[in-house]
Short mmCIF file of C-alpha atoms and ligand atoms in Angstrom, two decimals:
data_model
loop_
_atom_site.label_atom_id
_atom_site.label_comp_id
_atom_site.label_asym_id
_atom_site.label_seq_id
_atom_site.Cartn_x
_atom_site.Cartn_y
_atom_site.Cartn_z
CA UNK A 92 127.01 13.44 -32.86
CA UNK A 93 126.19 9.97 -32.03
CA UNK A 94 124.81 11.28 -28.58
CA UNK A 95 121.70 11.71 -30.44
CA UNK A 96 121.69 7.67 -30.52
CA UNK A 97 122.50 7.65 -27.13
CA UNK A 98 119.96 9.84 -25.73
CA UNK A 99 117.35 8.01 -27.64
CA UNK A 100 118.56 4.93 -26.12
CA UNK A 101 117.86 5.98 -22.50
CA UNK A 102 114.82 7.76 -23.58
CA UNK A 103 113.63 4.08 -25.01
CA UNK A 104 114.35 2.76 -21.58
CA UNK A 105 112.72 5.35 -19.76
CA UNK A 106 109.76 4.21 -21.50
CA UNK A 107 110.03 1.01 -21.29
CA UNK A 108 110.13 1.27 -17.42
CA UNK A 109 107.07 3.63 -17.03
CA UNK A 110 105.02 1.21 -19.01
CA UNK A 111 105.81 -1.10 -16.19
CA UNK A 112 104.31 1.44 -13.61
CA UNK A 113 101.88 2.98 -14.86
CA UNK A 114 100.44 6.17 -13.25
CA UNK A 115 103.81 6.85 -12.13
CA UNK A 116 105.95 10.17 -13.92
CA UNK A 117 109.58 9.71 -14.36
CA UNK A 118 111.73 12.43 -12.71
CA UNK A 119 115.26 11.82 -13.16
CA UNK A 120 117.21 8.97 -14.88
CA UNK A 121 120.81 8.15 -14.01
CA UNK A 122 123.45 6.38 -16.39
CA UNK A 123 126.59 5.55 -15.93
CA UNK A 124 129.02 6.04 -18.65
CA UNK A 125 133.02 5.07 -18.75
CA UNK A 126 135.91 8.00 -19.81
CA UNK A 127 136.44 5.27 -22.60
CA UNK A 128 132.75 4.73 -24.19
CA UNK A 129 133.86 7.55 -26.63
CA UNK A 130 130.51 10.12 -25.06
CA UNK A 131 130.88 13.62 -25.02
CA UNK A 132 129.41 14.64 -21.86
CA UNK A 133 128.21 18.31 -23.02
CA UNK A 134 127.14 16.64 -26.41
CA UNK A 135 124.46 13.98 -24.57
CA UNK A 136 122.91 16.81 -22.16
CA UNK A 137 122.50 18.87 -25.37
CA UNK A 138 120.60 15.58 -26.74
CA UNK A 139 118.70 14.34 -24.61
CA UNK A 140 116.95 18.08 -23.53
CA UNK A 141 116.29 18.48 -27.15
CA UNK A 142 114.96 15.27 -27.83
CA UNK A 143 112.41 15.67 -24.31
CA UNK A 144 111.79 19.20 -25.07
CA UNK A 145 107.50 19.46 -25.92
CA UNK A 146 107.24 16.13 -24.87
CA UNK A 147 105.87 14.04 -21.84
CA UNK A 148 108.96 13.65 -20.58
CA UNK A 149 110.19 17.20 -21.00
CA UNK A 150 112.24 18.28 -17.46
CA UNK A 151 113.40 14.34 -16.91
CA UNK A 152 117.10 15.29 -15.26
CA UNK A 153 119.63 13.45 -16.80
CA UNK A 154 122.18 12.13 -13.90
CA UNK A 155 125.52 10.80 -15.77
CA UNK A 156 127.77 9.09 -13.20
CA UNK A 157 131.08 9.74 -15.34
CA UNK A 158 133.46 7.00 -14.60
CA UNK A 159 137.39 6.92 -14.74
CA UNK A 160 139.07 3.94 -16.43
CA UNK A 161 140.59 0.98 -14.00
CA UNK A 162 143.72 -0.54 -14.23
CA UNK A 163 144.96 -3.40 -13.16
CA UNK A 164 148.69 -4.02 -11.99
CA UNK A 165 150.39 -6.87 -13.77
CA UNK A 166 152.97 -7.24 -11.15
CA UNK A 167 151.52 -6.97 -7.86
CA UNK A 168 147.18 -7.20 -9.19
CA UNK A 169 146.61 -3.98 -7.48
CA UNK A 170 143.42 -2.39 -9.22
CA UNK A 171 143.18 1.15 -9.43
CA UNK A 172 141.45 4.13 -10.70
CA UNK A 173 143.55 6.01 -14.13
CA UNK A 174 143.96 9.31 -14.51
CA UNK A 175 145.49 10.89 -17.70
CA UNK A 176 146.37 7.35 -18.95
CA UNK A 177 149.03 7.68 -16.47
CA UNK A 178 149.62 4.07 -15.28
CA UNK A 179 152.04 3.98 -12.50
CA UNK A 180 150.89 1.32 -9.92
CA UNK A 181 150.06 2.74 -6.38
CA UNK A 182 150.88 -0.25 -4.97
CA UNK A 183 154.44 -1.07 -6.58
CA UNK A 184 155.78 2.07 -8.20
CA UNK A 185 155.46 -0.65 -11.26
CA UNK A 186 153.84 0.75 -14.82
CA UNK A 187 153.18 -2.73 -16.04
CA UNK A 188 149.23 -2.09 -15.75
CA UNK A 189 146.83 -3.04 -17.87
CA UNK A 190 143.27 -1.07 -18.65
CA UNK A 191 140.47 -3.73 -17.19
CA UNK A 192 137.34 -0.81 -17.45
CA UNK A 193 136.03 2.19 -18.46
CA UNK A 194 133.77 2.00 -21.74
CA UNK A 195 130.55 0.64 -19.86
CA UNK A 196 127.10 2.53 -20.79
CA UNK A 197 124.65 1.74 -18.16
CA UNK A 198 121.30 2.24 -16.70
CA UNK A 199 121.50 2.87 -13.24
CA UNK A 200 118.65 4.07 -11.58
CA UNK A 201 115.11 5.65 -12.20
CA UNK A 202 113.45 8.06 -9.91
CA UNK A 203 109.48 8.17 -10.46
CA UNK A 204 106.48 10.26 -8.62
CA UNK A 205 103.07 8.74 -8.55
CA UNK A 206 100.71 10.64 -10.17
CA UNK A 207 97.55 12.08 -8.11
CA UNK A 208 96.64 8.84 -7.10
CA UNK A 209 93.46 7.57 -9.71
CA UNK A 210 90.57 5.84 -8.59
CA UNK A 211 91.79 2.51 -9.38
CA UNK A 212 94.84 2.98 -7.37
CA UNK A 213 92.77 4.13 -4.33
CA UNK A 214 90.80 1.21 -4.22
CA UNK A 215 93.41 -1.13 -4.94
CA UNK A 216 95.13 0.25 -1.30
CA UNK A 217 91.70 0.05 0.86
CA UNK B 138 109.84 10.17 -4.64
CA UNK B 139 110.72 6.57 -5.33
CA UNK B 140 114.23 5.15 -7.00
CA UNK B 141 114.33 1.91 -8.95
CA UNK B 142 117.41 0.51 -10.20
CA UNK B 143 117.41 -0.06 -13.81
CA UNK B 144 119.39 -2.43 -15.05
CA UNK B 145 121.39 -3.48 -18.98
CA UNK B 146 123.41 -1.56 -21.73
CA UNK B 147 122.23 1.88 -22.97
CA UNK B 148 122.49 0.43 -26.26
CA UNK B 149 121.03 -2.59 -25.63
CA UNK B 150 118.83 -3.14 -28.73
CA UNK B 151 122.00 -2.56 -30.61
CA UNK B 152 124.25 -5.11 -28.33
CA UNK B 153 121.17 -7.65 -28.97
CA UNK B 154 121.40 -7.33 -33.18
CA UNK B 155 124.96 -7.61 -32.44
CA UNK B 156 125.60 -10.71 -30.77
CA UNK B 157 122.76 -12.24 -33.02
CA UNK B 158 125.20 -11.38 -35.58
CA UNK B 159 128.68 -12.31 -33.82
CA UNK B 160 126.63 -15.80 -33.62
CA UNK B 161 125.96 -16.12 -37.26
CA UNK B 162 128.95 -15.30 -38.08
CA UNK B 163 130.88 -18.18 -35.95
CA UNK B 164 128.37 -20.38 -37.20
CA UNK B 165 129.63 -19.67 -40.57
CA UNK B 166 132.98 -19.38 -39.70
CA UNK B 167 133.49 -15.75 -41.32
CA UNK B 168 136.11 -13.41 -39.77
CA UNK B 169 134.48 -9.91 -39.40
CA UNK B 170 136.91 -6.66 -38.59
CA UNK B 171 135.62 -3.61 -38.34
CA UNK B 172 137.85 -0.63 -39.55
CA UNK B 173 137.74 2.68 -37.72
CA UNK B 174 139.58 5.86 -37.93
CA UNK B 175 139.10 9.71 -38.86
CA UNK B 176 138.37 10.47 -42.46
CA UNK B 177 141.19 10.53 -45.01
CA UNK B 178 143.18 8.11 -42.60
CA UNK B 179 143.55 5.55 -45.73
CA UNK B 180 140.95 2.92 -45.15
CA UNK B 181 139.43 2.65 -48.73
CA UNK B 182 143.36 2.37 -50.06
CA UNK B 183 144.35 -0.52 -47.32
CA UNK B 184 141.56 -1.88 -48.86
CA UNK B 185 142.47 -1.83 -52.50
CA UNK B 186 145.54 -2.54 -51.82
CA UNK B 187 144.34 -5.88 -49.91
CA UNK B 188 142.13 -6.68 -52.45
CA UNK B 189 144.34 -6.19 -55.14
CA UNK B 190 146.89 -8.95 -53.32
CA UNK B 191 144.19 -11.46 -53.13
CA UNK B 192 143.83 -14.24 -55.43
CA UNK B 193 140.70 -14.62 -57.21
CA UNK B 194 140.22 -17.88 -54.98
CA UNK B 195 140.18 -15.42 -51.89
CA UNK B 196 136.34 -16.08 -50.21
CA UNK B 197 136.40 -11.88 -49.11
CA UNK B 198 134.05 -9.61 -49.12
CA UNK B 199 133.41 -5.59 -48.13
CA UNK B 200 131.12 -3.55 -46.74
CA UNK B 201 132.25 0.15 -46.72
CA UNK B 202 130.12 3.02 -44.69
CA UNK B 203 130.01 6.36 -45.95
CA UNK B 204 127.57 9.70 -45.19
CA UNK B 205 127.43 10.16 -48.61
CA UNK B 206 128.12 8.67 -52.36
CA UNK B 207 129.25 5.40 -53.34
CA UNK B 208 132.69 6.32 -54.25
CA UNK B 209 134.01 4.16 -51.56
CA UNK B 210 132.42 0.99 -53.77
CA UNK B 211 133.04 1.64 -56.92
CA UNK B 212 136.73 2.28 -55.97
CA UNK B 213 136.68 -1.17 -53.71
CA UNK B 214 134.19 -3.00 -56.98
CA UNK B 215 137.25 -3.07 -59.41
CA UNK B 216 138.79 -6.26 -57.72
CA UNK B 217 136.13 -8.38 -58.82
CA UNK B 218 134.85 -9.31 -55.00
CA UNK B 219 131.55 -8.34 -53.42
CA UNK B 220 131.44 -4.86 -51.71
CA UNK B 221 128.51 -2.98 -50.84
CA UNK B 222 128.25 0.87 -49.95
CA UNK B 223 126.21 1.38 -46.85
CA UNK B 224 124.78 4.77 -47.83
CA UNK B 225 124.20 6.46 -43.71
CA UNK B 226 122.51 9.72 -45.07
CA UNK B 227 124.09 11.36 -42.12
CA UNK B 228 124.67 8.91 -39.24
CA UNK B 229 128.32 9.50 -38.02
CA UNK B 230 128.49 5.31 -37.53
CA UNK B 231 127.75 2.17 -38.63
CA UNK B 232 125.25 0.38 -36.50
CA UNK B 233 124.56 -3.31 -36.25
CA UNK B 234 121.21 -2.97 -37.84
CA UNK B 235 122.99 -1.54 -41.01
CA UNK B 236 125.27 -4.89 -41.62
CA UNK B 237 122.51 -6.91 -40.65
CA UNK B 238 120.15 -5.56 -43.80
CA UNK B 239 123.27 -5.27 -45.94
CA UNK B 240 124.04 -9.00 -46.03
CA UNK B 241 120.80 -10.59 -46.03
CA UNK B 242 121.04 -11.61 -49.60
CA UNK B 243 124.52 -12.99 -49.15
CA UNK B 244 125.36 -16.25 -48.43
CA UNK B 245 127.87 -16.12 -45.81
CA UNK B 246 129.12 -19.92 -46.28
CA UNK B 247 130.96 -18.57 -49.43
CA UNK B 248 132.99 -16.20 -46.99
CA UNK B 249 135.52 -16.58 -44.99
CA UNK B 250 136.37 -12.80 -44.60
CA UNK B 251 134.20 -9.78 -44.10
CA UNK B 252 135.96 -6.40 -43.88
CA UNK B 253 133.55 -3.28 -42.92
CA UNK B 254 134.83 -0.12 -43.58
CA UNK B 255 133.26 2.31 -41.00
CA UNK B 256 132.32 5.76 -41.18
CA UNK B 257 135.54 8.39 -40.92
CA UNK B 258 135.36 9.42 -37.10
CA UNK B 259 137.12 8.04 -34.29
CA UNK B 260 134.65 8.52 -31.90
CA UNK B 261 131.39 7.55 -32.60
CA UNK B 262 131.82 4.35 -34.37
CA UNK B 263 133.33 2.82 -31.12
CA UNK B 264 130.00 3.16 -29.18
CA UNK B 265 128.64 0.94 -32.23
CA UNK B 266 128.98 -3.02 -31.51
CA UNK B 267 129.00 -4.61 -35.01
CA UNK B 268 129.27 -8.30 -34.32
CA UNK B 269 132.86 -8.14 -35.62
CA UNK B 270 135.65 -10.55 -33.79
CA UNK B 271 138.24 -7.20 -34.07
CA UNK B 272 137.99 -3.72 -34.30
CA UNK B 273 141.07 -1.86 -36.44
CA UNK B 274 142.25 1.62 -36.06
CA UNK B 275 144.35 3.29 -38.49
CA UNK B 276 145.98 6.37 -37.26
CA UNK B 277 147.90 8.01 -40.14
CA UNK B 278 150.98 9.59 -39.39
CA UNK B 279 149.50 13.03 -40.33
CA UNK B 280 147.26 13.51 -37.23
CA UNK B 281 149.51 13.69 -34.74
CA UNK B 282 150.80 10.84 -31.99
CA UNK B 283 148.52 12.23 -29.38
CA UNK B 284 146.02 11.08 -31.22
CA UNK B 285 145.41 7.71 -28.82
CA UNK B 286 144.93 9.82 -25.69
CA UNK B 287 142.91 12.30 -26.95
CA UNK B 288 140.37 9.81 -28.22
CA UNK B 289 140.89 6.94 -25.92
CA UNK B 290 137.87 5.00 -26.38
CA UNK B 291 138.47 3.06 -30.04
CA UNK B 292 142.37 2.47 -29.20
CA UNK B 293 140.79 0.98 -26.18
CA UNK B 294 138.57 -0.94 -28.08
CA UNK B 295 141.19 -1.90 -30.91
CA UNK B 296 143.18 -5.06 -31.71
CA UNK B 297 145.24 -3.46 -34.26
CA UNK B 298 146.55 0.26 -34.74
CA UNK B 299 147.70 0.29 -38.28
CA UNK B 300 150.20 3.01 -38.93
CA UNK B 301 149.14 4.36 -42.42
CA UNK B 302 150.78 6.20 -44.30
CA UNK B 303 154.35 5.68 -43.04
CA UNK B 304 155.81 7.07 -46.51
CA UNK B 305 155.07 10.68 -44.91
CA UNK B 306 157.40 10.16 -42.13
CA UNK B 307 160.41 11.65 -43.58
CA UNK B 308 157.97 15.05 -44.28
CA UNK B 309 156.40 15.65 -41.09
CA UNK B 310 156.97 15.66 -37.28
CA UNK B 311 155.61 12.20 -36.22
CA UNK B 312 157.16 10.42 -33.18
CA UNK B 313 155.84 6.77 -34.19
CA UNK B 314 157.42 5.40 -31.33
CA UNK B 315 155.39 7.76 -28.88
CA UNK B 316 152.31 7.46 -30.62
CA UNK B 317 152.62 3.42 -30.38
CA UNK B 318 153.19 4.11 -26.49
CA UNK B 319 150.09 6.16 -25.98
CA UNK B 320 148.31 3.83 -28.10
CA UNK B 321 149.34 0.94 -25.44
CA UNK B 322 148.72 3.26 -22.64
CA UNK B 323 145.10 2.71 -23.48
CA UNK B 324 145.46 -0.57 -24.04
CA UNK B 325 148.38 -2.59 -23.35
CA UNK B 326 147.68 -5.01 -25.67
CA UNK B 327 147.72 -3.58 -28.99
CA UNK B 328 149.13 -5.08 -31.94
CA UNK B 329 150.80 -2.79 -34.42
CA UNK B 330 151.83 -2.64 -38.00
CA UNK B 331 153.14 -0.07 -40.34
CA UNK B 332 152.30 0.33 -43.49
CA UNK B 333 152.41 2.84 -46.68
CA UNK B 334 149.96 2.15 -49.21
CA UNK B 335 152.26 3.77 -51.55
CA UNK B 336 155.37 1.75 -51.65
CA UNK B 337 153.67 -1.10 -50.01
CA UNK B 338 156.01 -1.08 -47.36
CA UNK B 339 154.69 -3.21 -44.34
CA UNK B 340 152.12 -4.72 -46.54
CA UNK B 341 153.06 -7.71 -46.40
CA UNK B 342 152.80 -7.14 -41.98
CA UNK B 343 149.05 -6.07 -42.49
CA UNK B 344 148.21 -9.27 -44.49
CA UNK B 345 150.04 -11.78 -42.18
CA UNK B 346 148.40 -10.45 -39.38
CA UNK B 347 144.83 -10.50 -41.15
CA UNK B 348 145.81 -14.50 -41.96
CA UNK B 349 147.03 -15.09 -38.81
CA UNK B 350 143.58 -13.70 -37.01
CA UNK B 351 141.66 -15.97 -39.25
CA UNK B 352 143.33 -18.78 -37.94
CA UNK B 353 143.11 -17.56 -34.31
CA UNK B 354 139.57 -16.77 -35.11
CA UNK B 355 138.79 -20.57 -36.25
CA UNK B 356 141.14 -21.92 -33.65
CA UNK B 357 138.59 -20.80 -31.09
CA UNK B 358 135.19 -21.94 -32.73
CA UNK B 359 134.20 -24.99 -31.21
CA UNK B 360 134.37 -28.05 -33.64
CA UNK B 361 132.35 -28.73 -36.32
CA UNK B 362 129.87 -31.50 -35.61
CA UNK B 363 130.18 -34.22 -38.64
N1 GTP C 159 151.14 9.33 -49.04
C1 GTP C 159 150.19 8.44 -48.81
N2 GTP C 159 148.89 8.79 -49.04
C2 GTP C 159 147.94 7.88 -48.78
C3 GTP C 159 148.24 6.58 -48.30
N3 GTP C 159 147.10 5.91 -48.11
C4 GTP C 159 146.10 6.74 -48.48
N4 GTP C 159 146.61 7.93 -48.90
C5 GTP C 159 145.83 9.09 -49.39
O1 GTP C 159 144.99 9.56 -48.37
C6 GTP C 159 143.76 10.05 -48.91
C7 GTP C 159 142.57 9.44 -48.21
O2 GTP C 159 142.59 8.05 -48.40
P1 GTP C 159 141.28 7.13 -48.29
O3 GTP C 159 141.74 5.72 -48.47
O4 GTP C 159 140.21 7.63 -49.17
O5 GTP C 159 140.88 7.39 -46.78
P2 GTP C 159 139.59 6.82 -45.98
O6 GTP C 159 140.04 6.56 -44.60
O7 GTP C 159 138.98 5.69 -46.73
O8 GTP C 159 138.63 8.09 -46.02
P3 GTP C 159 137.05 8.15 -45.64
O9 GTP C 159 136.43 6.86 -46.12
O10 GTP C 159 136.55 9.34 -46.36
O11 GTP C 159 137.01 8.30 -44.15
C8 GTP C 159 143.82 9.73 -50.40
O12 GTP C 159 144.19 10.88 -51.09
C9 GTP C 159 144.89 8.66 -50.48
O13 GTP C 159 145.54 8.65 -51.73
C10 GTP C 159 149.62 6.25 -48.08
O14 GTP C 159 150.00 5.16 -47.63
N5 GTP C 159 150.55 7.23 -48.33
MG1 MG C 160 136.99 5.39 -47.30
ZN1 ZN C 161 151.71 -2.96 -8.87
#
């Protein structure tokens, strides 16, 4: 269960955002994780609610962008999306194709709310 | 509602400790591999069985991850080179942080070889950067030569599939030629020996490639200043 890890991870760079913006509350984070990093989707979810449950951040949606592997033709350089490791070229009909991605664990986006807006903020604006 | 892209690795604090450590260890010109695969695969007997062919002269040492015990060491111990157990308590992988506090004290100009043993799981340990210049899979001819599809992500990641236990062959139902296939479905690439640690059949395959990736290794550090 190294999803544990993993959930941390992103929980760490929640943080580290939001203490960049202060008075703003995180709402959703979005990763984007490769067939191939070796992450059990159901596992992570599991994780990361248990890890936010009780906590500031508890209700932060998790958005995982699950990504299929890409190949890359050796004959013709067609790139193209894998499916069940099968690795028949589109483009050729050729199954000389080589894996190029699919075990990238990302950050992608954060969405934040502002909080009521404080005092400071207020006069900061007028 | 406002969206900001956030940007790097998930793992990022683990990526940074590891390329620290993938630094050091091309300064000092020491080969690390990294060898994955699911418990009872035969990692620990590759081992003694590569440390037993070694000459005293051999500058090799071992680092072998476990949940629990130090059996893994004391078996590795007997052939007179360093080895240290990395005791996890739990953690289904090695992490760079582990191999960086587990060689502090040694002196890595009197290596030229490193092996870590990781944790028995396929999965997790592939998530785990350890600085290494190769990850290893074994894949013993007793789990079955689906094995590389089902858990794509280390054969991906994987220089070398080492066939263990090839002695078994004539006992149970193994297609080794389709589970080298699916292995290079995930990656193309891969390099494969055979080997049984029992008659020492194809060890002699495992230790030429291990020379070999030295020499590829130091081939591409840049040269040494005089
Ligand atoms: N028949 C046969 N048995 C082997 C061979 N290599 C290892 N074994 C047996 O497989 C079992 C597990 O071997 P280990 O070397 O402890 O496996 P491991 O991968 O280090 O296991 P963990 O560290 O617990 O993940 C032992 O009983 C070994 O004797 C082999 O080549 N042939
Ligand atoms: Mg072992
Ligand atoms: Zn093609």
């Amino acid at each position: 269960m190294h999803e544990m890890g993993i959930a941390n991870s992103i929980l760490d760079g929640v943080a580290k955002e939001l203490r960049q913006r202060p008075g703003s509350r995180a709402v959703k984070v979005g990763v984007r994780i490769g067939e191939l990093a070796g992450v059990d989707p159901d596992a992570l979810s599991f994780a990361f609610e248990a890890l936010t449950l009780d906590t500031p951040l508890a209700g932060l949606v998790l958005d995982v962008e699950y990504r299929a592997p890409r190949s890359r033709c050796r004959d013709c350089s067609r790139e193209f999306e894998v499916r069940n490791f099968e690795l028949l070229c589109p483009g050729c009909g050729g199954v000389n194709a080589e894996c190029i991605s699919g075990d990238e664990m990302e950050f992608a986006y954060l969405e934040v709310e502002e909080d009521e807006p404080c005092a400071a903020g207020r006069k900061s604006s007028e | 509602m406002n969206r900001v892209p956030l940007e790097g690795k998930v793992l990022n604090e683990n990526a940074r400790v590891a390329a620290e450590l993938r630094e050091r260890f091309r300064e000092h010109r020491v080969l690390v591999v990294n060898l994955i695969s699911s418990p009872g695969s035969g990692k620990t007997t590759l081992l003694e069985k590569t440390l037993e062919s070694f000459s005293a002269a051999e500058r090799v040492s071992v680092l072998t991850g476990d949940l629990q015990t130090e059996n893994d060491a004391n078996r590795l111990k007997r052939y007179g080179f360093p080895v240290k157990q990395i005791t996890t308590g739990g953690t289904c992988h090695l992490d760079a942080r582990m191999i960086e506090k587990h060689i502090a004290d040694w002196d890595l100009d009197k290596l030229d070889l490193l092996i870590v043993e990781n944790v028995g799981n396929l999965v997790c340990p592939s998530s785990y950067d350890l600085g290494e210049a190769a990850k290893i899979v074994l894949l013993s001819v007793t789990e079955g030569e689906d094995k590389p599809l089902k858990y794509p992500s280390i054969f991906f990641k994987s220089e070398l599939m080492v066939l263990t236990k090839t002695d078994l062959l004539p006992y149970v139902p193994f297609d080794a030629a389709l589970a080298i296939e699916n292995a290079r479905r995930v990656h193309a690439e891969m390099e494969v020996v055979r080997v049984s640690c029992l008659t020492g059949h194809g060890m002699q395959d495992w230790l030429n490639w291990l020379e070999q990736r030295k020499h590829a290794f130091l081939a591409g550090l840049p040269e040494t200043v005089a």
